[in-house]
GROMACS .gro file of C-alpha atoms in nm:
model
  446
    1MET     CA    1  -0.997   2.887  -1.687
    2ALA     CA    2  -0.720   3.086  -1.852
    3ARG     CA    3  -0.604   2.946  -2.184
    4ASN     CA    4  -0.440   3.261  -2.318
    5ASP     CA    5  -0.737   3.311  -2.551
    6GLY     CA    6  -0.867   3.627  -2.381
    7VAL     CA    7  -1.184   3.455  -2.257
    8ASP     CA    8  -1.278   3.462  -1.887
    9ARG     CA    9  -1.427   3.131  -1.774
   10VAL     CA   10  -1.617   3.051  -1.456
   11SER     CA   11  -1.592   2.708  -1.301
   12ALA     CA   12  -1.756   2.502  -1.027
   13ARG     CA   13  -1.602   2.175  -0.912
   14ASN     CA   14  -1.691   1.917  -0.652
   15VAL     CA   15  -1.459   1.703  -0.442
   16ASN     CA   16  -1.589   1.409  -0.235
   17LEU     CA   17  -1.423   1.370   0.106
   18SER     CA   18  -1.414   1.095   0.368
   19ASN     CA   19  -1.341   1.129   0.740
   20ALA     CA   20  -0.977   1.052   0.664
   21LYS     CA   21  -0.944   1.359   0.439
   22ILE     CA   22  -1.170   1.615   0.602
   23GLY     CA   23  -0.913   1.718   0.864
   24ASN     CA   24  -0.659   1.829   0.605
   25THR     CA   25  -0.931   2.012   0.411
   26GLN     CA   26  -1.029   2.204   0.725
   27ARG     CA   27  -0.668   2.298   0.802
   28HIS     CA   28  -0.623   2.428   0.448
   29ASN     CA   29  -0.953   2.615   0.414
   30GLU     CA   30  -0.946   2.768   0.762
   31ARG     CA   31  -0.573   2.847   0.737
   32GLU     CA   32  -0.484   2.643   1.046
   33LYS     CA   33  -0.151   2.513   0.915
   34GLU     CA   34   0.184   2.650   1.022
   35SER     CA   35   0.327   2.602   0.672
   36TYR     CA   36   0.195   2.518   0.325
   37THR     CA   37   0.333   2.323   0.031
   38ASN     CA   38   0.184   2.587  -0.198
   39PRO     CA   39   0.454   2.858  -0.208
   40ASP     CA   40   0.208   3.119  -0.339
   41ILE     CA   41   0.006   3.137  -0.016
   42VAL     CA   42   0.087   3.463   0.165
   43PRO     CA   43   0.007   3.413   0.538
   44GLU     CA   44   0.020   3.788   0.602
   45ARG     CA   45  -0.291   3.829   0.385
   46SER     CA   46  -0.504   3.568   0.565
   47ASP     CA   47  -0.706   3.850   0.726
   48PHE     CA   48  -0.834   3.933   0.378
   49ASN     CA   49  -1.005   3.593   0.352
   50ILE     CA   50  -1.382   3.626   0.394
   51HIS     CA   51  -1.625   3.372   0.547
   52PHE     CA   52  -1.975   3.375   0.405
   53LYS     CA   53  -2.045   3.104   0.660
   54THR     CA   54  -1.812   3.062   0.954
   55PRO     CA   55  -1.786   2.709   1.100
   56ALA     CA   56  -1.916   2.683   1.456
   57ASP     CA   57  -1.671   2.405   1.542
   58ASP     CA   58  -1.444   2.151   1.376
   59TYR     CA   59  -1.604   2.004   1.064
   60GLU     CA   60  -1.621   1.656   1.219
   61ASN     CA   61  -1.777   1.784   1.540
   62MET     CA   62  -2.040   1.979   1.345
   63PHE     CA   63  -2.121   1.665   1.146
   64ALA     CA   64  -2.151   1.457   1.464
   65GLN     CA   65  -2.381   1.715   1.622
   66MET     CA   66  -2.613   1.720   1.318
   67GLU     CA   67  -2.625   1.340   1.328
   68ALA     CA   68  -2.705   1.346   1.699
   69ASP     CA   69  -2.983   1.601   1.632
   70LYS     CA   70  -3.118   1.366   1.362
   71ALA     CA   71  -3.083   1.642   1.105
   72ILE     CA   72  -2.896   1.390   0.890
   73SER     CA   73  -2.880   1.012   0.872
   74THR     CA   74  -2.581   0.787   0.805
   75ARG     CA   75  -2.779   0.464   0.808
   76GLY     CA   76  -2.616   0.189   0.601
   77LEU     CA   77  -2.297   0.380   0.520
   78LYS     CA   78  -1.954   0.214   0.524
   79ASP     CA   79  -1.677   0.337   0.751
   80ASP     CA   80  -1.484   0.483   0.458
   81ALA     CA   81  -1.784   0.646   0.293
   82ASN     CA   82  -1.761   1.002   0.160
   83LEU     CA   83  -1.949   1.197   0.425
   84TYR     CA   84  -1.851   1.543   0.303
   85GLY     CA   85  -1.835   1.737  -0.019
   86GLU     CA   86  -1.640   2.048  -0.118
   87LEU     CA   87  -1.745   2.290  -0.389
   88ILE     CA   88  -1.471   2.510  -0.533
   89PHE     CA   89  -1.586   2.814  -0.727
   90ASP     CA   90  -1.327   2.978  -0.946
   91VAL     CA   91  -1.261   3.231  -1.224
   92ASN     CA   92  -0.927   3.316  -1.381
   93SER     CA   93  -0.731   3.585  -1.197
   94ALA     CA   94  -0.737   3.830  -1.487
   95TYR     CA   95  -1.118   3.855  -1.462
   96PHE     CA   96  -1.105   3.997  -1.109
   97HIS     CA   97  -0.797   4.208  -1.178
   98ASN     CA   98  -0.967   4.375  -1.472
   99HIS     CA   99  -1.283   4.444  -1.267
  100GLY     CA  100  -1.125   4.606  -0.964
  101GLY     CA  101  -0.969   4.317  -0.774
  102TYR     CA  102  -1.059   4.243  -0.412
  103GLU     CA  103  -1.383   4.440  -0.377
  104PHE     CA  104  -1.526   4.297  -0.697
  105ALA     CA  105  -1.424   3.945  -0.590
  106LYS     CA  106  -1.612   3.986  -0.258
  107LYS     CA  107  -1.934   4.076  -0.438
  108PHE     CA  108  -1.891   3.798  -0.694
  109TYR     CA  109  -1.842   3.525  -0.434
  110GLU     CA  110  -2.123   3.662  -0.217
  111ASP     CA  111  -2.350   3.586  -0.512
  112ALA     CA  112  -2.171   3.257  -0.573
  113TYR     CA  113  -2.249   3.155  -0.215
  114LYS     CA  114  -2.618   3.200  -0.288
  115ALA     CA  115  -2.577   2.957  -0.577
  116ALA     CA  116  -2.398   2.714  -0.344
  117VAL     CA  117  -2.694   2.718  -0.101
  118GLU     CA  118  -2.927   2.614  -0.385
  119ILE     CA  119  -2.687   2.348  -0.515
  120VAL     CA  120  -2.633   2.193  -0.171
  121GLY     CA  121  -3.003   2.201  -0.087
  122GLY     CA  122  -3.004   2.440   0.207
  123GLU     CA  123  -2.767   2.653   0.410
  124GLN     CA  124  -2.809   2.423   0.711
  125TYR     CA  125  -2.600   2.158   0.532
  126ILE     CA  126  -2.310   2.396   0.470
  127LEU     CA  127  -2.034   2.371   0.730
  128SER     CA  128  -1.805   2.645   0.597
  129ALA     CA  129  -1.783   2.885   0.304
  130VAL     CA  130  -1.470   3.097   0.267
  131MET     CA  131  -1.321   3.311  -0.008
  132HIS     CA  132  -0.942   3.291  -0.023
  133ALA     CA  133  -0.770   3.618  -0.105
  134ASP     CA  134  -0.420   3.525   0.014
  135GLU     CA  135  -0.293   3.319  -0.279
  136ARG     CA  136  -0.067   3.514  -0.513
  137ASN     CA  137  -0.078   3.458  -0.890
  138ARG     CA  138   0.293   3.445  -0.954
  139ALA     CA  139   0.279   3.463  -1.333
  140MET     CA  140   0.054   3.769  -1.350
  141SER     CA  141   0.238   3.939  -1.065
  142GLU     CA  142   0.571   3.905  -1.242
  143ALA     CA  143   0.425   4.007  -1.576
  144LEU     CA  144   0.249   4.318  -1.441
  145LYS     CA  145   0.519   4.407  -1.185
  146GLU     CA  146   0.256   4.420  -0.907
  147ASP     CA  147   0.093   4.171  -0.672
  148VAL     CA  148  -0.209   3.997  -0.826
  149TYR     CA  149  -0.408   3.751  -0.616
  150HIS     CA  150  -0.613   3.450  -0.719
  151TYR     CA  151  -0.958   3.477  -0.563
  152HIS     CA  152  -1.164   3.158  -0.523
  153MET     CA  153  -1.413   3.009  -0.277
  154HIS     CA  154  -1.431   2.679  -0.086
  155VAL     CA  155  -1.769   2.552   0.034
  156VAL     CA  156  -1.763   2.244   0.258
  157TYR     CA  157  -2.103   2.078   0.295
  158ILE     CA  158  -2.278   1.752   0.379
  159PRO     CA  159  -2.422   1.582   0.068
  160VAL     CA  160  -2.776   1.473   0.149
  161VAL     CA  161  -3.076   1.341  -0.042
  162GLU     CA  162  -3.429   1.298   0.080
  163LYS     CA  163  -3.508   0.936   0.164
  164GLN     CA  164  -3.839   0.783   0.266
  165ILE     CA  165  -3.836   0.506   0.527
  166LEU     CA  166  -4.127   0.266   0.481
  167TRP     CA  167  -4.308   0.052   0.734
  168SER     CA  168  -4.179  -0.305   0.712
  169LYS     CA  169  -4.380  -0.628   0.723
  170ARG     CA  170  -4.309  -0.653   1.094
  171CYS     CA  171  -4.544  -0.362   1.157
  172LYS     CA  172  -4.836  -0.473   1.375
  173ASP     CA  173  -5.078  -0.262   1.173
  174PRO     CA  174  -5.110  -0.429   0.831
  175SER     CA  175  -5.255  -0.115   0.682
  176LEU     CA  176  -4.928   0.072   0.740
  177ILE     CA  177  -4.698  -0.182   0.572
  178GLY     CA  178  -4.530  -0.024   0.270
  179THR     CA  179  -4.637   0.327   0.359
  180VAL     CA  180  -4.402   0.609   0.455
  181LYS     CA  181  -4.291   0.582   0.814
  182GLU     CA  182  -4.058   0.882   0.810
  183THR     CA  183  -3.853   1.100   0.576
  184VAL     CA  184  -3.483   1.150   0.654
  185MET     CA  185  -3.199   1.343   0.496
  186GLN     CA  186  -2.965   1.061   0.401
  187VAL     CA  187  -2.594   1.132   0.364
  188SER     CA  188  -2.492   1.003   0.020
  189SER     CA  189  -2.236   1.148  -0.221
  190SER     CA  190  -2.318   0.898  -0.495
  191LYS     CA  191  -2.691   0.978  -0.496
  192LYS     CA  192  -2.629   1.350  -0.458
  193TRP     CA  193  -2.419   1.349  -0.773
  194ILE     CA  194  -2.596   1.083  -0.975
  195SER     CA  195  -2.590   1.136  -1.353
  196LYS     CA  196  -2.904   1.289  -1.498
  197ALA     CA  197  -3.086   1.232  -1.825
  198ALA     CA  198  -3.005   1.479  -2.101
  199LEU     CA  199  -3.309   1.670  -2.228
  200ASP     CA  200  -3.389   1.813  -2.569
  201ASP     CA  201  -3.522   2.163  -2.635
  202ASP     CA  202  -3.875   2.047  -2.550
  203GLY     CA  203  -3.770   1.902  -2.217
  204ASN     CA  204  -3.791   1.538  -2.328
  205PRO     CA  205  -3.517   1.282  -2.253
  206ILE     CA  206  -3.267   1.222  -2.532
  207LEU     CA  207  -3.252   0.850  -2.604
  208GLN     CA  208  -2.977   0.624  -2.735
  209LYS     CA  209  -3.029   0.372  -3.016
  210ASN     CA  210  -3.106   0.104  -2.759
  211GLY     CA  211  -3.377   0.321  -2.608
  212LYS     CA  212  -3.187   0.409  -2.294
  213PRO     CA  213  -3.158   0.776  -2.200
  214VAL     CA  214  -2.840   0.969  -2.267
  215LEU     CA  215  -2.689   1.059  -1.930
  216ARG     CA  216  -2.507   1.377  -1.847
  217LYS     CA  217  -2.229   1.365  -1.592
  218SER     CA  218  -2.328   1.524  -1.266
  219TYR     CA  219  -2.027   1.756  -1.259
  220SER     CA  220  -2.113   1.882  -1.607
  221VAL     CA  221  -2.462   1.960  -1.476
  222LEU     CA  222  -2.301   2.141  -1.182
  223GLN     CA  223  -2.101   2.356  -1.422
  224ASP     CA  224  -2.413   2.440  -1.622
  225ASP     CA  225  -2.623   2.527  -1.315
  226PHE     CA  226  -2.358   2.751  -1.162
  227PHE     CA  227  -2.289   2.927  -1.491
  228ARG     CA  228  -2.661   2.999  -1.545
  229PHE     CA  229  -2.697   3.126  -1.189
  230MET     CA  230  -2.406   3.370  -1.221
  231ARG     CA  231  -2.528   3.490  -1.560
  232ALA     CA  232  -2.867   3.556  -1.405
  233ALA     CA  233  -2.695   3.750  -1.126
  234GLY     CA  234  -2.558   3.990  -1.386
  235TYR     CA  235  -2.214   3.850  -1.464
  236ASP     CA  236  -2.258   3.826  -1.839
  237ASP     CA  237  -1.898   3.896  -1.945
  238MET     CA  238  -1.763   3.546  -1.881
  239GLU     CA  239  -1.809   3.198  -2.025
  240ARG     CA  240  -1.871   2.854  -1.885
  241GLY     CA  241  -1.573   2.625  -1.814
  242GLU     CA  242  -1.509   2.391  -2.107
  243CYS     CA  243  -1.741   2.093  -2.138
  244GLY     CA  244  -1.577   1.757  -2.088
  245SER     CA  245  -1.264   1.912  -1.946
  246SER     CA  246  -1.074   1.689  -1.709
  247GLU     CA  247  -1.011   2.002  -1.507
  248GLU     CA  248  -1.349   1.949  -1.343
  249HIS     CA  249  -1.195   1.665  -1.146
  250LEU     CA  250  -0.857   1.818  -1.059
  251THR     CA  251  -0.769   1.924  -0.709
  252VAL     CA  252  -0.804   2.289  -0.624
  253THR     CA  253  -0.429   2.349  -0.626
  254GLN     CA  254  -0.387   2.191  -0.969
  255PHE     CA  255  -0.686   2.366  -1.117
  256LYS     CA  256  -0.615   2.718  -0.998
  257VAL     CA  257  -0.264   2.735  -1.145
  258GLU     CA  258  -0.331   2.892  -1.480
  259GLN     CA  259  -0.175   2.801  -1.810
  260GLU     CA  260   0.032   3.118  -1.837
  261GLN     CA  261   0.184   3.051  -1.496
  262HIS     CA  262   0.283   2.699  -1.605
  263ARG     CA  263   0.449   2.836  -1.915
  264LEU     CA  264   0.641   3.107  -1.731
  265GLU     CA  265   0.759   2.867  -1.460
  266ALA     CA  266   0.870   2.617  -1.723
  267LEU     CA  267   1.068   2.886  -1.905
  268ASP     CA  268   1.226   3.006  -1.581
  269ALA     CA  269   1.323   2.651  -1.487
  270ALA     CA  270   1.468   2.585  -1.832
  271LYS     CA  271   1.663   2.911  -1.819
  272THR     CA  272   1.807   2.833  -1.476
  273GLU     CA  273   1.895   2.479  -1.576
  274THR     CA  274   2.066   2.598  -1.893
  275GLN     CA  275   2.268   2.863  -1.708
  276THR     CA  276   2.377   2.606  -1.450
  277GLU     CA  277   2.477   2.362  -1.722
  278ILE     CA  278   2.677   2.632  -1.905
  279MET     CA  279   2.864   2.725  -1.586
  280TYR     CA  280   2.936   2.360  -1.513
  281LEU     CA  281   3.063   2.290  -1.864
  282GLN     CA  282   3.278   2.602  -1.865
  283GLU     CA  283   3.438   2.485  -1.541
  284GLU     CA  284   3.488   2.136  -1.686
  285LYS     CA  285   3.644   2.285  -1.997
  286SER     CA  286   3.884   2.497  -1.793
  287ASN     CA  287   3.985   2.200  -1.576
  288ALA     CA  288   4.040   1.982  -1.882
  289GLN     CA  289   4.257   2.245  -2.048
  290ASN     CA  290   4.469   2.278  -1.734
  291GLU     CA  291   4.510   1.901  -1.713
  292ALA     CA  292   4.609   1.886  -2.079
  293LYS     CA  293   4.871   2.160  -2.033
  294GLU     CA  294   5.014   1.987  -1.727
  295ALA     CA  295   5.031   1.651  -1.907
  296LYS     CA  296   5.200   1.813  -2.206
  297ALA     CA  297   5.457   1.981  -1.982
  298ARG     CA  298   5.539   1.655  -1.805
  299LEU     CA  299   5.570   1.474  -2.136
  300ASN     CA  300   5.803   1.746  -2.266
  301ASP     CA  301   6.019   1.706  -1.954
  302LEU     CA  302   6.042   1.333  -2.009
  303ALA     CA  303   6.108   1.337  -2.385
  304PRO     CA  304   6.468   1.476  -2.372
  305LYS     CA  305   6.569   1.200  -2.134
  306LEU     CA  306   6.437   0.933  -2.366
  307ASN     CA  307   6.597   1.102  -2.665
  308LYS     CA  308   6.928   1.097  -2.477
  309MET     CA  309   6.886   0.725  -2.425
  310GLU     CA  310   6.833   0.674  -2.798
  311MET     CA  311   7.146   0.878  -2.882
  312LEU     CA  312   7.353   0.674  -2.642
  313ALA     CA  313   7.218   0.356  -2.792
  314ALA     CA  314   7.320   0.476  -3.140
  315LYS     CA  315   7.665   0.581  -3.019
  316TYR     CA  316   7.749   0.239  -2.882
  317SER     CA  317   7.563   0.026  -3.136
  318ASP     CA  318   7.881  -0.041  -3.338
  319ASP     CA  319   8.061  -0.206  -3.049
  320PRO     CA  320   7.837  -0.283  -2.749
  321GLU     CA  321   8.116  -0.499  -2.595
  322LYS     CA  322   8.307  -0.178  -2.501
  323LEU     CA  323   8.104  -0.134  -2.187
  324LEU     CA  324   8.115  -0.498  -2.081
  325PRO     CA  325   8.369  -0.627  -1.827
  326GLU     CA  326   8.686  -0.806  -1.944
  327ALA     CA  327   8.659  -1.180  -1.988
  328GLY     CA  328   8.882  -1.420  -1.795
  329ALA     CA  329   9.186  -1.573  -1.969
  330LEU     CA  330   9.025  -1.913  -1.993
  331GLU     CA  331   8.666  -1.794  -2.010
  332SER     CA  332   8.472  -1.867  -2.326
  333ALA     CA  333   8.245  -1.615  -2.485
  334ARG     CA  334   7.937  -1.817  -2.400
  335ALA     CA  335   8.039  -1.853  -2.037
  336TYR     CA  336   8.122  -1.484  -2.016
  337ARG     CA  337   7.785  -1.388  -2.157
  338GLU     CA  338   7.585  -1.638  -1.953
  339LYS     CA  339   7.758  -1.592  -1.618
  340LYS     CA  340   7.849  -1.223  -1.611
  341VAL     CA  341   7.648  -1.022  -1.856
  342LYS     CA  342   7.304  -1.181  -1.858
  343PRO     CA  343   7.250  -1.202  -1.481
  344LEU     CA  344   7.344  -0.835  -1.451
  345LEU     CA  345   7.140  -0.704  -1.737
  346ALA     CA  346   6.838  -0.934  -1.749
  347GLY     CA  347   6.641  -0.728  -1.497
  348ILE     CA  348   6.755  -0.399  -1.648
  349VAL     CA  349   6.657  -0.499  -2.000
  350LYS     CA  350   6.316  -0.620  -1.894
  351VAL     CA  351   6.237  -0.292  -1.721
  352LEU     CA  352   6.385  -0.081  -2.001
  353ARG     CA  353   6.194  -0.257  -2.273
  354SER     CA  354   5.873  -0.218  -2.073
  355VAL     CA  355   5.945   0.149  -2.004
  356TYR     CA  356   6.043   0.226  -2.361
  357HIS     CA  357   5.743   0.054  -2.521
  358ALA     CA  358   5.507   0.192  -2.258
  359TYR     CA  359   5.636   0.541  -2.326
  360LEU     CA  360   5.580   0.510  -2.698
  361GLU     CA  361   5.231   0.370  -2.643
  362LEU     CA  362   5.138   0.632  -2.386
  363ALA     CA  363   5.279   0.914  -2.595
  364SER     CA  364   5.072   0.793  -2.889
  365LYS     CA  365   4.764   0.762  -2.671
  366TYR     CA  366   4.822   1.109  -2.532
  367ASP     CA  367   4.845   1.259  -2.880
  368ARG     CA  368   4.522   1.086  -2.978
  369LEU     CA  369   4.347   1.199  -2.662
  370GLN     CA  370   4.466   1.556  -2.709
  371SER     CA  371   4.337   1.561  -3.066
  372SER     CA  372   4.010   1.407  -2.956
  373TYR     CA  373   3.979   1.662  -2.678
  374ASN     CA  374   4.024   1.953  -2.918
  375ARG     CA  375   3.747   1.812  -3.137
  376GLU     CA  376   3.513   1.748  -2.848
  377VAL     CA  377   3.538   2.086  -2.675
  378SER     CA  378   3.221   2.198  -2.853
  379LYS     CA  379   3.041   1.879  -2.751
  380ASN     CA  380   2.984   1.965  -2.388
  381ASN     CA  381   2.825   1.638  -2.287
  382THR     CA  382   3.153   1.443  -2.339
  383LEU     CA  383   3.391   1.671  -2.149
  384SER     CA  384   3.377   1.479  -1.822
  385ASP     CA  385   3.452   1.140  -1.979
  386ARG     CA  386   3.742   1.278  -2.183
  387LEU     CA  387   3.886   1.450  -1.879
  388GLU     CA  388   3.874   1.124  -1.685
  389ASP     CA  389   4.068   0.947  -1.961
  390ILE     CA  390   4.335   1.217  -1.968
  391VAL     CA  391   4.380   1.214  -1.590
  392SER     CA  392   4.407   0.833  -1.590
  393GLU     CA  393   4.662   0.832  -1.872
  394ASN     CA  394   4.863   1.107  -1.703
  395ARG     CA  395   4.875   0.906  -1.383
  396ALA     CA  396   5.005   0.599  -1.571
  397LEU     CA  397   5.258   0.814  -1.757
  398ARG     CA  398   5.391   0.956  -1.432
  399ASN     CA  399   5.433   0.604  -1.294
  400VAL     CA  400   5.630   0.497  -1.603
  401ALA     CA  401   5.848   0.807  -1.586
  402ASP     CA  402   5.920   0.740  -1.218
  403ASP     CA  403   6.028   0.382  -1.301
  404PHE     CA  404   6.257   0.509  -1.577
  405GLU     CA  405   6.420   0.759  -1.341
  406ARG     CA  406   6.480   0.486  -1.083
  407VAL     CA  407   6.656   0.264  -1.344
  408ASN     CA  408   6.870   0.556  -1.462
  409ARG     CA  409   6.976   0.643  -1.108
  410ALA     CA  410   7.056   0.278  -1.026
  411TYR     CA  411   7.265   0.184  -1.335
  412GLY     CA  412   7.357   0.511  -1.503
  413PRO     CA  413   7.209   0.645  -1.828
  414GLU     CA  414   7.505   0.540  -2.049
  415ARG     CA  415   7.506   0.187  -1.925
  416VAL     CA  416   7.131   0.159  -1.965
  417ALA     CA  417   7.144   0.288  -2.323
  418ALA     CA  418   7.425   0.047  -2.417
  419THR     CA  419   7.242  -0.246  -2.264
  420VAL     CA  420   6.928  -0.171  -2.457
  421GLN     CA  421   7.125  -0.159  -2.782
  422ALA     CA  422   7.306  -0.485  -2.706
  423ILE     CA  423   6.979  -0.663  -2.638
  424LYS     CA  424   6.835  -0.527  -2.961
  425GLN     CA  425   7.127  -0.668  -3.158
  426GLN     CA  426   7.093  -1.002  -2.983
  427GLU     CA  427   6.722  -1.018  -3.064
  428GLN     CA  428   6.797  -0.930  -3.426
  429ALA     CA  429   7.061  -1.208  -3.451
  430GLU     CA  430   6.822  -1.465  -3.304
  431LYS     CA  431   6.550  -1.354  -3.542
  432GLU     CA  432   6.788  -1.388  -3.841
  433GLN     CA  433   6.896  -1.734  -3.727
  434LYS     CA  434   6.534  -1.849  -3.707
  435ARG     CA  435   6.470  -1.713  -4.054
  436VAL     CA  436   6.766  -1.909  -4.197
  437VAL     CA  437   6.657  -2.231  -4.030
  438LYS     CA  438   6.302  -2.190  -4.156
  439HIS     CA  439   6.428  -2.121  -4.508
  440GLN     CA  440   6.644  -2.437  -4.505
  441HIS     CA  441   6.355  -2.643  -4.376
  442ASP     CA  442   6.126  -2.516  -4.651
  443ARG     CA  443   6.381  -2.606  -4.921
  444ALA     CA  444   6.431  -2.954  -4.777
  445SER     CA  445   6.056  -3.019  -4.772
  446ARG     CA  446   6.028  -2.949  -5.143
   0.00000   0.00000   0.00000
């Protein structure tokens, strides 16, 4: 078949079929299906298909009738035995296109049918022989800008071998025991396609080192016989299908799709996939940029408020007691702080510290994410993950900002700022006291 080497190759293949598979084969060959998985079949061209032998009935019914007429024998066969065979004759599409197309294909397969009759062992064992002319070669059609069809032929037959039935020992006439009682045409795919001994130039069997003959696979013999027959019929501008090729055993659909069609389809698929991926990544990039701009704008809105809080804290850091209520005449400083200030500010301080530290952490994370995003724009495969991180961080940042606004509205921005500064000073004093105690302890231990 076509390998893009400019050589036209003829091929003959055999497929063994059981009763379970013959129905689908008939529906495909006789174009009885309403739809096909092969997208290159053009139903409107089915009238161009040509029968060199038209089936008289369903394949199974024809088989049953031949068995009833004792034209064939199924003695000893298992229920799942291969009762049918299918020969598929094929040449690459370019061969027919270069020789005139449809008319040349009709003549070629008319001669190929004659070869099939010899291979099968008689036309009476052929159930159907049809040339398909309705399957479009997509690759060549697109390349040549015109419809090019892939012509090939299916021959469904019954594989038979001649078998002699001998008189058994139960025969009443002793002289007949062991002699031929009758000759039948036994259905047998395995014996029809048994491997044959390879012969040398003188017609003698080629032997192995152990003395056993070298066997040639039956399908390789089929290829040789068909090729010689078509050469003898005058088709001398083509070559035999490659020896040992696994293509001899492929299904008809797999085998007929040529190498150039595979390559073109693969390129088309890759092109489509790449274009889709580019469009997707461009959309992801645009969405990520919009999210980044929105997050930056929200952060810029929040920053002045936090800066204002810091300025207020600095303003009142020299005397945080200014904003605190007056102490009672007999109230000690400790009692004043414990009973009036701390209960009021404990909740505020806890929230403010959390908000302030969370803001600093989130702002830092945002800056890092923004820098990372800018670096990763060219690396398309990471855009989705980065975008998810940014959206998540933005959501958390909005929650923190909302909490901060609630605290400001509840206690006033000046009071909040002063409280934060007072707590800072208290923490610093406690830290200094611990340092002094630790220092004294270390000196005493020496």
